Short mmCIF file of C-alpha atoms in Angstrom, two decimals:
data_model
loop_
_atom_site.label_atom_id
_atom_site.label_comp_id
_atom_site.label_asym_id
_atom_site.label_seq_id
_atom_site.Cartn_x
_atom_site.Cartn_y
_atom_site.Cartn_z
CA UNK A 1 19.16 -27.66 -2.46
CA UNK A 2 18.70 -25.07 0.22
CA UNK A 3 18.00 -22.00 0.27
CA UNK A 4 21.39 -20.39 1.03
CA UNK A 5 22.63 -21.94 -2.40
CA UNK A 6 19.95 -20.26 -4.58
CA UNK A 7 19.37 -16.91 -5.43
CA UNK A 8 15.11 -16.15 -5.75
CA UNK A 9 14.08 -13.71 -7.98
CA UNK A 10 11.24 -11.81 -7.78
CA UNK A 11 8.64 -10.49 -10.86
CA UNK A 12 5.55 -8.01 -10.37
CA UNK A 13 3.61 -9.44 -13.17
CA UNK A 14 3.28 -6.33 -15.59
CA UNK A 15 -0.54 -5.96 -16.84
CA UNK A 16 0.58 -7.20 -20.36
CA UNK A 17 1.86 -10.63 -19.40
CA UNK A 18 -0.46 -13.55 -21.05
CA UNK A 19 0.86 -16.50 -18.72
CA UNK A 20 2.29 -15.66 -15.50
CA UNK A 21 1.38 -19.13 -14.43
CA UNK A 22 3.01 -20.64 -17.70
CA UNK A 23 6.15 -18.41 -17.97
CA UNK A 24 7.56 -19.94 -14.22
CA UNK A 25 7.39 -23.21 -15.69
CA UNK A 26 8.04 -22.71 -19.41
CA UNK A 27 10.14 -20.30 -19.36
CA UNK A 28 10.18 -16.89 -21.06
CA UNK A 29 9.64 -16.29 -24.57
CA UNK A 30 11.77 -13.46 -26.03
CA UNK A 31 9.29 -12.24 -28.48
CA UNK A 32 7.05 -10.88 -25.58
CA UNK A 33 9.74 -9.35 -24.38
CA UNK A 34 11.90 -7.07 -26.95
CA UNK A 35 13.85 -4.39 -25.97
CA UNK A 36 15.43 -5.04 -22.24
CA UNK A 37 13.56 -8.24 -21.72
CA UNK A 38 11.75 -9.13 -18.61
CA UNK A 39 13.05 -7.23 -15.48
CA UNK A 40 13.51 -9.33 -11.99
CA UNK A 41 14.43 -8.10 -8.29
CA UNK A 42 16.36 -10.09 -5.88
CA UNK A 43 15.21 -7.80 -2.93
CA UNK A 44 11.70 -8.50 -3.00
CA UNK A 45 10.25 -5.47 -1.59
CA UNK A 46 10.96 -3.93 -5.22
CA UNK A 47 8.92 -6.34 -7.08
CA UNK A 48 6.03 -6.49 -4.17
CA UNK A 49 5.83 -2.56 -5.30
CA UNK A 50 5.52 -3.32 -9.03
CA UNK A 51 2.95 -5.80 -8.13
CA UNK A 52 1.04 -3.79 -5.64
CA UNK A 53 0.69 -1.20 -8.82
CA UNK A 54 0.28 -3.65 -11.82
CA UNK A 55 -2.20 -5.54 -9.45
CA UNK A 56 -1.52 -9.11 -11.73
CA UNK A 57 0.41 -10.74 -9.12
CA UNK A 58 3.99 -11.80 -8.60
CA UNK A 59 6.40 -14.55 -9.93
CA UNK A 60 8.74 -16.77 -7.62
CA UNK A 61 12.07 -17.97 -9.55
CA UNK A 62 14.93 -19.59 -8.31
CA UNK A 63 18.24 -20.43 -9.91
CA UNK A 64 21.41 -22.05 -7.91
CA UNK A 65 23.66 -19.23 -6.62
CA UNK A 66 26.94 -20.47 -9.20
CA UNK A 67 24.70 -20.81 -12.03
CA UNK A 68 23.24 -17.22 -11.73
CA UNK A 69 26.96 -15.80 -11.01
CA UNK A 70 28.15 -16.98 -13.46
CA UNK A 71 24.94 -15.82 -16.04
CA UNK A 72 26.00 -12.23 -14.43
CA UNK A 73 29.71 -13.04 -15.64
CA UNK A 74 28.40 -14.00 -19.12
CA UNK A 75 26.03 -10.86 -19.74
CA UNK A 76 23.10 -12.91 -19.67
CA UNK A 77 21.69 -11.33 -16.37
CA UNK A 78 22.37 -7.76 -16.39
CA UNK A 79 22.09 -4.75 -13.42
CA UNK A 80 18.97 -2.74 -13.55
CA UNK A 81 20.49 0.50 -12.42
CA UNK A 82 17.35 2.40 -11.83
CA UNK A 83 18.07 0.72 -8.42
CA UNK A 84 20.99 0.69 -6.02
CA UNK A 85 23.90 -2.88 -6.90
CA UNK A 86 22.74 -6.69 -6.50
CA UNK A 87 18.49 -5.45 -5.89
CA UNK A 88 17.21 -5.70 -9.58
CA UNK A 89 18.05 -7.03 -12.58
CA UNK A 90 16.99 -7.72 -16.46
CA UNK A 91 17.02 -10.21 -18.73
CA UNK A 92 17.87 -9.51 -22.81
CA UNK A 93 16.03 -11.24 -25.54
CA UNK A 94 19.11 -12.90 -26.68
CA UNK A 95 20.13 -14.17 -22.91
CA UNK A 96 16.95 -15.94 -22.39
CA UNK A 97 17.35 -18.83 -23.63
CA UNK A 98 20.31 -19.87 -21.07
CA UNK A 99 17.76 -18.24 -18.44
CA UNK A 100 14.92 -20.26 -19.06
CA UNK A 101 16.98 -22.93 -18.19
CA UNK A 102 18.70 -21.74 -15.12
CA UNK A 103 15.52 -21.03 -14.09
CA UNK A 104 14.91 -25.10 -14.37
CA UNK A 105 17.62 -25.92 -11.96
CA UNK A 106 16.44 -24.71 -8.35
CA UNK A 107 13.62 -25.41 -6.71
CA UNK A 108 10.27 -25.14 -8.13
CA UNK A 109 9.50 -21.79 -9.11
CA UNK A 110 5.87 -20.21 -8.27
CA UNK A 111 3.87 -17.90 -9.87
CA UNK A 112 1.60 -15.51 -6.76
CA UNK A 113 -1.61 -14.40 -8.00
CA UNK A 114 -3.27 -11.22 -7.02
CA UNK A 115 -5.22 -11.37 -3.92
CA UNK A 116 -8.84 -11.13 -4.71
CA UNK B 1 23.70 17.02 -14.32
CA UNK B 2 21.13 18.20 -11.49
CA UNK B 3 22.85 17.04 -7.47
CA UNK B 4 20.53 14.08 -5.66
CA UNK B 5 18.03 15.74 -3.38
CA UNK B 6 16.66 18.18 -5.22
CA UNK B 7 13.59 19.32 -6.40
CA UNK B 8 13.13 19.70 -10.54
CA UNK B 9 10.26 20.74 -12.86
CA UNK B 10 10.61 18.01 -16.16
CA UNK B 11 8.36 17.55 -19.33
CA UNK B 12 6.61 14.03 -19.82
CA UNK B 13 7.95 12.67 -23.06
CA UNK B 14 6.54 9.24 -23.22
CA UNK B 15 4.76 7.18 -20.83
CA UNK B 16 5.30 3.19 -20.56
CA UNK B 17 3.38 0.87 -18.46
CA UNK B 18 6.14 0.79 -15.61
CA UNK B 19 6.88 4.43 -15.58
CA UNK B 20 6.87 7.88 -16.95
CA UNK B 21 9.77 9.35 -18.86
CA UNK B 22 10.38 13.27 -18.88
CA UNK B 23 13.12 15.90 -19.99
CA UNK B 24 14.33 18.34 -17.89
CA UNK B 25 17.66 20.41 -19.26
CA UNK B 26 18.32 17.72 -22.24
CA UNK B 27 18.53 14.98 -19.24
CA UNK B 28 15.72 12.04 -19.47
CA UNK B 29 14.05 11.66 -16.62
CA UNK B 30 12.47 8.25 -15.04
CA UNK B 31 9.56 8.16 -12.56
CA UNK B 32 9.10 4.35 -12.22
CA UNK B 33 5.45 3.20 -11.39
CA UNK B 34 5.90 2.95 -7.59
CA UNK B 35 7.47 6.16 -6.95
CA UNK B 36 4.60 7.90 -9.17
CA UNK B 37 1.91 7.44 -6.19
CA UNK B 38 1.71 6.84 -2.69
CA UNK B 39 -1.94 4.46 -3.87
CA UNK B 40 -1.39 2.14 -6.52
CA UNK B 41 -1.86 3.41 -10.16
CA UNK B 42 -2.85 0.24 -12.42
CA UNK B 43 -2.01 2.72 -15.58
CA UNK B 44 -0.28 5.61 -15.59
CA UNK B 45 -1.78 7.03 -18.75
CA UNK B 46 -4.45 7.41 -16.84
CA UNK B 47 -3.33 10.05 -14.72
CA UNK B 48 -0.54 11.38 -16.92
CA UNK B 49 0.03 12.45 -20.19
CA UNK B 50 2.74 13.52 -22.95
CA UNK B 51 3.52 17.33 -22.36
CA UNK B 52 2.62 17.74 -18.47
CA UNK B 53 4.94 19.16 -16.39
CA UNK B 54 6.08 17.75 -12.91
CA UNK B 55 8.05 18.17 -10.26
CA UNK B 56 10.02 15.20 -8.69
CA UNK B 57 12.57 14.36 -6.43
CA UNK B 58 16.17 13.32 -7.83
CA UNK B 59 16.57 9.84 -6.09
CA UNK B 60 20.04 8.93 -7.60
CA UNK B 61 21.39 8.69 -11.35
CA UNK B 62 21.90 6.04 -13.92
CA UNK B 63 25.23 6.56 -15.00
CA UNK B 64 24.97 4.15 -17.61
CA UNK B 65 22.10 5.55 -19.72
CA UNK B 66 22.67 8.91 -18.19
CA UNK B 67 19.66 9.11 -16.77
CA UNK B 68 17.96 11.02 -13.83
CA UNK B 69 15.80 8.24 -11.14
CA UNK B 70 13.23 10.54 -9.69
CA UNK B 71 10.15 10.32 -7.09
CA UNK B 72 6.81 12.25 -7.44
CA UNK B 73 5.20 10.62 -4.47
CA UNK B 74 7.92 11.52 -1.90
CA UNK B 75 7.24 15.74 -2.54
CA UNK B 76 3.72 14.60 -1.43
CA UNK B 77 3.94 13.48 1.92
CA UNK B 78 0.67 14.56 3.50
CA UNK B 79 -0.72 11.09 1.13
CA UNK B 80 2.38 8.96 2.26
CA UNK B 81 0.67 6.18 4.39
CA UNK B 82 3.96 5.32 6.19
CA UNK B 83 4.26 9.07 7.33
CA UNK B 84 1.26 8.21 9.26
CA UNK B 85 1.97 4.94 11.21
CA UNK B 86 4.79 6.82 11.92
CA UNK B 87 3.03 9.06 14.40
CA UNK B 88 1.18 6.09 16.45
CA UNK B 89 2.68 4.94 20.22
CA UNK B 90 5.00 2.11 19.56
CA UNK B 91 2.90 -1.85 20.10
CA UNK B 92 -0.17 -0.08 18.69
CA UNK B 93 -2.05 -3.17 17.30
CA UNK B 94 -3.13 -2.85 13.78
CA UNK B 95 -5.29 -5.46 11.81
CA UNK B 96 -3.73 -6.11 8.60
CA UNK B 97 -4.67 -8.61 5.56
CA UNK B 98 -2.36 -11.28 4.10
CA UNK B 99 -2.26 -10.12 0.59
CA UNK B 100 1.02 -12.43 -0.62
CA UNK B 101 2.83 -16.09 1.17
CA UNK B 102 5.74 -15.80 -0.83
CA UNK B 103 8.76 -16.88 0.36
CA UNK B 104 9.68 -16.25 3.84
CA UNK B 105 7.49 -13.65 4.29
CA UNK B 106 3.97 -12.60 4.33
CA UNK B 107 3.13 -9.56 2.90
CA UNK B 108 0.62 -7.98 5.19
CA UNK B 109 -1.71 -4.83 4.06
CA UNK B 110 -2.55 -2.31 6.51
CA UNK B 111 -6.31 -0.35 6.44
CA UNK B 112 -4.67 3.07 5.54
CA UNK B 113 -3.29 1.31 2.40
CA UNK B 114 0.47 0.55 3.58
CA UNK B 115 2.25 -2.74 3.31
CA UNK B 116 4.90 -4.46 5.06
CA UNK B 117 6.63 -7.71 6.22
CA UNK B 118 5.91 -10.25 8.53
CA UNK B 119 8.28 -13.30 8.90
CA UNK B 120 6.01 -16.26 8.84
CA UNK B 121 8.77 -17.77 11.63
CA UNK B 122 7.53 -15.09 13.74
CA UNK B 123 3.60 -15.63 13.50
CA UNK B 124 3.88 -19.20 15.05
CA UNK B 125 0.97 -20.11 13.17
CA UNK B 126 0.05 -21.22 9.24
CA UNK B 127 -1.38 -17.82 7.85
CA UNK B 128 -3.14 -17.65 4.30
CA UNK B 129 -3.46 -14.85 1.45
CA UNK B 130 -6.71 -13.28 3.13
CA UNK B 131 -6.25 -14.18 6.34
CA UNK B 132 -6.46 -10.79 9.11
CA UNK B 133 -4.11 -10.81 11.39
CA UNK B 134 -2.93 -8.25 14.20
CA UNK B 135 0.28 -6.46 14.26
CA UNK B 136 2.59 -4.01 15.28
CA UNK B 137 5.24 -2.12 13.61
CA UNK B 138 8.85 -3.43 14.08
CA UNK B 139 10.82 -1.14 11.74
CA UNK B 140 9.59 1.91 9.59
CA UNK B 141 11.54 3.76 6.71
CA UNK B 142 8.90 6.36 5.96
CA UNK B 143 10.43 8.09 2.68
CA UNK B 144 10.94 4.84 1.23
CA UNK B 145 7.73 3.07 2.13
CA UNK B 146 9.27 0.26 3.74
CA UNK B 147 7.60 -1.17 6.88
CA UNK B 148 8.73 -4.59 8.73
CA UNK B 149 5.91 -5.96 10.66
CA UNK B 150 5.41 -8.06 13.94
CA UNK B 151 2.68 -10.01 15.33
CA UNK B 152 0.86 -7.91 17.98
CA UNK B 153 2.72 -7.82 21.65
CA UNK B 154 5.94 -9.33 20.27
CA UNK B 155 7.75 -6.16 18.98
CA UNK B 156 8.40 -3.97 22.29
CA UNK B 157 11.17 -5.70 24.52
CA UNK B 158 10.27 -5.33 28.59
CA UNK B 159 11.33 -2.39 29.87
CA UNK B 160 13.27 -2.70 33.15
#
């Protein structure tokens, strides 16, 4: 798949995530994240801020461009509007299911540590 | 509802790890952990706490949750890092550290604490988090803290 056909979606790691490394792969798990769920940018420069703050590093997901139109369509992926259209989004508890495996379908997702 | 631009004195309500909430004239108010500092703040309680006042720049509104999306570090521009490589000569070679590889891009951090991006296309060489290399600045948006970045001698086109 390249890169045109996926959408990447960027994380700063917040300082209370236990498994940045594990959550890429595994998916996330909405009881450690109630309330809006986990928050992702598709402009990276967001995240890169939340990450140059948190200091825990940043997580690399990607997700085929239909698939995450149509999770928009369905409610699953929702707008962040603390920031202009189409730069952030989030992720409810009860949508995360169907993202965990969207997140499955592109290429391999990464998980950035901090720089030491 | 208070117009974008302007200056307004809120009350911290509650503080959360990725920003501080406040109430100015029954509106909520949302300072997001970025726009708190020009330096990165690991917590915020730390430097803030339930009752002080602030002022902050209205950035734009939520209309969904009715909510105001403000600054603090943009009324303090004499710490704004970008403010300052605005004022060097254009091609003025910086050193810079590869803090992130991620994706297309390195993310490269400058000594007065800035960041930007540098296309690893452009660098014509493998680069790893750690790594110095020099630059120059490309493209600068000093309010927002955005800064695109170019390996030295590459960004100035010949002047004929």
């Amino acid at each position: 798949m390249s890169p045109q056909d996926e959408v990447t979606l960027w994380r700063g790691v917040p300082p209370n995530c236990r498994d940045p490394a594990g959550e890429v792969v595994n998916g996330y798990a909405a009881v450690d994240y109630p309330g809006n769920g986990p928050y992702f940018a598709t402009e990276r420069q967001i995240a890169h801020a939340f990450a140059f703050s948190y200091g825990c590093g940043i997580q690399e997901l990607h997700i085929p461009r239909p698939l995450f139109e149509a999770l928009v369509i369905q409610g699953v992926i929702l707008a962040d509007r603390y920031y202009p259209p189409g730069q952030s989004w989030h992720v409810p508890p009860g949508g995360l299911a169907d993202f965990n495996a969207a997140i499955q379908q592109g290429t391999p997702n990464h998980y950035h540590p901090p720089p030491p | 509802m208070v117009e974008i631009g302007f200056v307004i004195e809120a009350v911290v309500t509650h503080v959360e790890h990725y920003g501080v909430f406040l109430r100015h004239d029954g509106e909520e108010v949302i300072v997001l952990i970025p726009e708190f500092s020009w330096r990165p703040v690991k917590n915020l309680r730390d430097v803030v706490r339930v009752g002080d006042r602030l002022k902050v720049l209205v950035l734009r509104y939520n209309y969904k949750k009715r909510q105001i999306v403000a600054s603090v570090r943009r009324l303090h521009q004499e710490d704004n890092p970008y403010r300052e490589l605005s004022r060097l000569p254009p091609g003025e070679v910086l050193e810079g550290t590869v803090t992130f590889a991620a994706g297309e891009d390195l993310t490269i951090r400058l000594p007065n604490g800035a960041w930007g991006d540098l296309p690893k296309r452009s660098l014509g060489r493998e680069a790893s988090v750690g790594d110095k290399v020099n630059v120059e600045v490309e493209a600068l948006e000093v309010d927002e803290g955005r800064l695109t970045l170019a390996p030295a001698g590459s960004a100035v086109e010949a002047v004929r």
